[in-house]
Every structure is written in structure tokens, then in C-alpha cells.
PDB file of C-alpha atoms in Angstrom:
ATOM      1  CA  UNK A  58       0.000   0.000   0.000  1.00 46.00           C
ATOM      2  CA  UNK A  59       1.188   3.512  -0.764  1.00 49.00           C
ATOM      3  CA  UNK A  60       2.565   5.520   2.130  1.00 73.00           C
ATOM      4  CA  UNK A  61       0.812   8.665   0.952  1.00 77.00           C
ATOM      5  CA  UNK A  62      -2.986   8.465   0.677  1.00 82.00           C
ATOM      6  CA  UNK A  63      -3.077  10.920  -2.247  1.00 82.00           C
ATOM      7  CA  UNK A  64      -1.319  11.717  -5.476  1.00 86.00           C
ATOM      8  CA  UNK A  65      -1.136  15.096  -7.186  1.00 87.00           C
ATOM      9  CA  UNK A  66      -3.721  15.341  -9.938  1.00 90.00           C
ATOM     10  CA  UNK A  67      -2.850  17.809 -12.664  1.00 89.00           C
ATOM     11  CA  UNK A  68      -6.106  18.094 -14.541  1.00 92.00           C
ATOM     12  CA  UNK A  69      -4.494  19.714 -17.588  1.00 94.00           C
ATOM     13  CA  UNK A  70      -2.144  16.756 -18.058  1.00 91.00           C
ATOM     14  CA  UNK A  71      -5.066  14.355 -17.637  1.00 94.00           C
ATOM     15  CA  UNK A  72      -7.350  16.327 -19.921  1.00 95.00           C
ATOM     16  CA  UNK A  73      -4.774  16.627 -22.686  1.00 95.00           C
ATOM     17  CA  UNK A  74      -3.543  13.061 -22.294  1.00 94.00           C
ATOM     18  CA  UNK A  75      -7.015  11.512 -22.472  1.00 96.00           C
ATOM     19  CA  UNK A  76      -8.728  13.887 -24.888  1.00 95.00           C
ATOM     20  CA  UNK A  77      -9.226  11.184 -27.517  1.00 94.00           C
ATOM     21  CA  UNK A  78     -10.312   8.512 -25.025  1.00 97.00           C
ATOM     22  CA  UNK A  79     -13.893   7.357 -24.724  1.00 97.00           C
ATOM     23  CA  UNK A  80     -15.505   7.954 -21.326  1.00 96.00           C
ATOM     24  CA  UNK A  81     -15.173   4.315 -20.247  1.00 97.00           C
ATOM     25  CA  UNK A  82     -11.474   4.350 -21.100  1.00 97.00           C
ATOM     26  CA  UNK A  83     -10.959   7.464 -18.977  1.00 97.00           C
ATOM     27  CA  UNK A  84     -12.606   5.801 -15.984  1.00 97.00           C
ATOM     28  CA  UNK A  85     -10.573   2.627 -16.329  1.00 97.00           C
ATOM     29  CA  UNK A  86      -7.397   4.687 -16.770  1.00 97.00           C
ATOM     30  CA  UNK A  87      -8.088   6.547 -13.504  1.00 97.00           C
ATOM     31  CA  UNK A  88      -8.723   3.230 -11.724  1.00 97.00           C
ATOM     32  CA  UNK A  89      -5.410   1.893 -13.028  1.00 98.00           C
ATOM     33  CA  UNK A  90      -3.561   5.006 -11.857  1.00 97.00           C
ATOM     34  CA  UNK A  91      -5.034   4.549  -8.375  1.00 95.00           C
ATOM     35  CA  UNK A  92      -4.054   0.878  -8.375  1.00 96.00           C
ATOM     36  CA  UNK A  93      -0.514   1.761  -9.458  1.00 96.00           C
ATOM     37  CA  UNK A  94      -0.240   4.364  -6.699  1.00 94.00           C
ATOM     38  CA  UNK A  95      -1.216   1.681  -4.228  1.00 93.00           C
ATOM     39  CA  UNK A  96       0.934  -1.163  -5.565  1.00 93.00           C
ATOM     40  CA  UNK A  97       3.737   0.645  -7.514  1.00 94.00           C
ATOM     41  CA  UNK A  98       3.551  -1.807 -10.452  1.00 97.00           C
ATOM     42  CA  UNK A  99       0.562  -3.068 -12.410  1.00 98.00           C
ATOM     43  CA  UNK A 100       0.413  -6.666 -13.546  1.00 97.00           C
ATOM     44  CA  UNK A 101      -1.225  -8.188 -16.639  1.00 95.00           C
ATOM     45  CA  UNK A 102      -4.319  -9.194 -14.681  1.00 96.00           C
ATOM     46  CA  UNK A 103      -4.859  -5.581 -13.555  1.00 97.00           C
ATOM     47  CA  UNK A 104      -5.822  -4.866 -17.177  1.00 97.00           C
ATOM     48  CA  UNK A 105      -8.524  -7.564 -17.189  1.00 96.00           C
ATOM     49  CA  UNK A 106     -11.480  -5.168 -16.941  1.00 95.00           C
ATOM     50  CA  UNK A 107      -9.995  -2.981 -19.659  1.00 96.00           C
ATOM     51  CA  UNK A 108      -9.584  -5.953 -22.003  1.00 95.00           C
ATOM     52  CA  UNK A 109     -13.144  -7.087 -21.350  1.00 96.00           C
ATOM     53  CA  UNK A 110     -14.844  -3.684 -21.535  1.00 96.00           C
ATOM     54  CA  UNK A 111     -12.936  -1.769 -24.209  1.00 97.00           C
ATOM     55  CA  UNK A 112     -12.565  -2.154 -27.940  1.00 97.00           C
ATOM     56  CA  UNK A 113      -9.126  -3.290 -29.072  1.00 97.00           C
ATOM     57  CA  UNK A 114      -8.261   0.207 -30.348  1.00 96.00           C
ATOM     58  CA  UNK A 115      -9.271   1.820 -27.044  1.00 97.00           C
ATOM     59  CA  UNK A 116      -7.362  -0.823 -25.112  1.00 97.00           C
ATOM     60  CA  UNK A 117      -4.227  -0.116 -27.160  1.00 97.00           C
ATOM     61  CA  UNK A 118      -4.557   3.629 -26.447  1.00 97.00           C
ATOM     62  CA  UNK A 119      -4.875   2.863 -22.744  1.00 97.00           C
ATOM     63  CA  UNK A 120      -1.959   0.443 -22.715  1.00 97.00           C
ATOM     64  CA  UNK A 121       0.160   3.117 -24.423  1.00 97.00           C
ATOM     65  CA  UNK A 122       0.003   5.127 -21.191  1.00 97.00           C
ATOM     66  CA  UNK A 123       1.974   2.444 -19.328  1.00 98.00           C
ATOM     67  CA  UNK A 124       5.549   1.319 -19.840  1.00 98.00           C
ATOM     68  CA  UNK A 125       6.283  -2.384 -19.460  1.00 97.00           C
ATOM     69  CA  UNK A 126       9.202  -3.064 -17.101  1.00 96.00           C
ATOM     70  CA  UNK A 127      10.662  -6.267 -15.691  1.00 97.00           C
ATOM     71  CA  UNK A 128       8.455  -5.803 -12.588  1.00 97.00           C
ATOM     72  CA  UNK A 129       5.220  -4.916 -14.376  1.00 98.00           C
ATOM     73  CA  UNK A 130       3.629  -1.861 -15.975  1.00 98.00           C
ATOM     74  CA  UNK A 131       4.029   1.738 -14.832  1.00 97.00           C
ATOM     75  CA  UNK A 132       2.807   5.136 -15.864  1.00 97.00           C
ATOM     76  CA  UNK A 133       6.008   7.190 -15.882  1.00 95.00           C
ATOM     77  CA  UNK A 134       4.311  10.509 -15.036  1.00 94.00           C
ATOM     78  CA  UNK A 135       2.726   8.961 -11.963  1.00 94.00           C
ATOM     79  CA  UNK A 136       6.091   7.640 -10.831  1.00 93.00           C
ATOM     80  CA  UNK A 137       7.614  11.113 -11.178  1.00 91.00           C
ATOM     81  CA  UNK A 138       4.739  12.375  -8.980  1.00 90.00           C
ATOM     82  CA  UNK A 139       5.576   9.644  -6.454  1.00 90.00           C
ATOM     83  CA  UNK A 140       9.185  10.883  -6.257  1.00 89.00           C
ATOM     84  CA  UNK A 141       7.991  14.465  -5.823  1.00 88.00           C
ATOM     85  CA  UNK A 142       5.489  13.545  -3.073  1.00 86.00           C
ATOM     86  CA  UNK A 143       8.128  11.445  -1.307  1.00 82.00           C
ATOM     87  CA  UNK A 144      10.608  14.335  -1.390  1.00 86.00           C
ATOM     88  CA  UNK A 145       8.052  16.804   0.016  1.00 82.00           C
ATOM     89  CA  UNK A 146       6.988  14.274   2.671  1.00 77.00           C
ATOM     90  CA  UNK A 147      10.595  13.870   3.847  1.00 80.00           C
ATOM     91  CA  UNK A 148      11.071  17.641   4.025  1.00 81.00           C
ATOM     92  CA  UNK A 149       7.822  18.079   5.987  1.00 78.00           C
ATOM     93  CA  UNK A 150       8.729  15.224   8.312  1.00 76.00           C
ATOM     94  CA  UNK A 151      12.129  16.753   9.016  1.00 79.00           C
ATOM     95  CA  UNK A 152      10.574  20.165   9.668  1.00 77.00           C
ATOM     96  CA  UNK A 153       7.972  18.570  11.935  1.00 75.00           C
ATOM     97  CA  UNK A 154      10.667  16.925  14.061  1.00 74.00           C
ATOM     98  CA  UNK A 155      12.211  20.358  14.623  1.00 72.00           C
ATOM     99  CA  UNK A 156       8.926  21.642  16.008  1.00 71.00           C
ATOM    100  CA  UNK A 157       7.642  25.194  15.998  1.00 60.00           C
ATOM    101  CA  UNK A 158       9.738  26.331  18.974  1.00 60.00           C
ATOM    102  CA  UNK A 159      12.980  25.120  17.435  1.00 59.00           C
ATOM    103  CA  UNK A 160      12.202  26.931  14.179  1.00 58.00           C
ATOM    104  CA  UNK A 161      11.516  30.137  16.107  1.00 59.00           C
ATOM    105  CA  UNK A 162      14.797  29.857  18.015  1.00 60.00           C
ATOM    106  CA  UNK A 163      16.720  29.122  14.835  1.00 60.00           C
ATOM    107  CA  UNK A 164      15.233  32.147  13.029  1.00 61.00           C
ATOM    108  CA  UNK A 165      15.573  34.475  16.002  1.00 58.00           C
ATOM    109  CA  UNK A 166      18.187  37.231  15.945  1.00 59.00           C
ATOM    110  CA  UNK A 167      18.447  37.145  19.746  1.00 55.00           C
ATOM    111  CA  UNK A 168      21.350  35.187  21.274  1.00 51.00           C
TER     112      UNK A 168
END
């Protein structure tokens, strides 16, 4: 399961990247992105609903959004979002450990 319960959703990227998709394909694509966020890699059987519900041309468009790796399929943009979220999470965690009082002391001009 993903450590972070959210992923950044950039509607412009989604809108432009799925403009030629049918509505059903868009829904299945979003489900697959959520599954990838949760499990990091998608497996062949994760595409079962897409194969059953979509025409072969729509399925090929959908599959084009995922790169096949030795561990499974991944959407590269989503993985770049994962790296970004992880980086921000580490920064926030570090700042949280300092606490508000420590930040105030550090930024203070008094000795």
C-alpha cells in the first residue's frame, strides 16, 4: 500500500492526455492510476477489466500510457509524482521533528 494516501492530480495533463479517449477508457485509466499508486507496479491481470470492456483500439490507447518493465507496468508521469510527493513528505517530516519552537529559536536574531 502507498505511504501517501493521495497523489497530485494535474487536470491539464489528464485532460490533454485523455482527450481522444472514450468515457469508459478514462474511468478505467483513472482506476489503473489509483491501483498503481497503491501497488507501484501493475500486472497483466490488472488490465482484465480494460480488455473485457474496451474495444481493441481503445485498449491499445490505454496500454500506451503504461511502460512495461521487468516488474510490471508503470505510468512514468505517476512515478515522477511519487518521487515528488516522497521528497516533500521527507522535508515536511524533518521540519515537523524540529517543532515550531525550534524553528523560532533558529530564526531568532536574539542570542
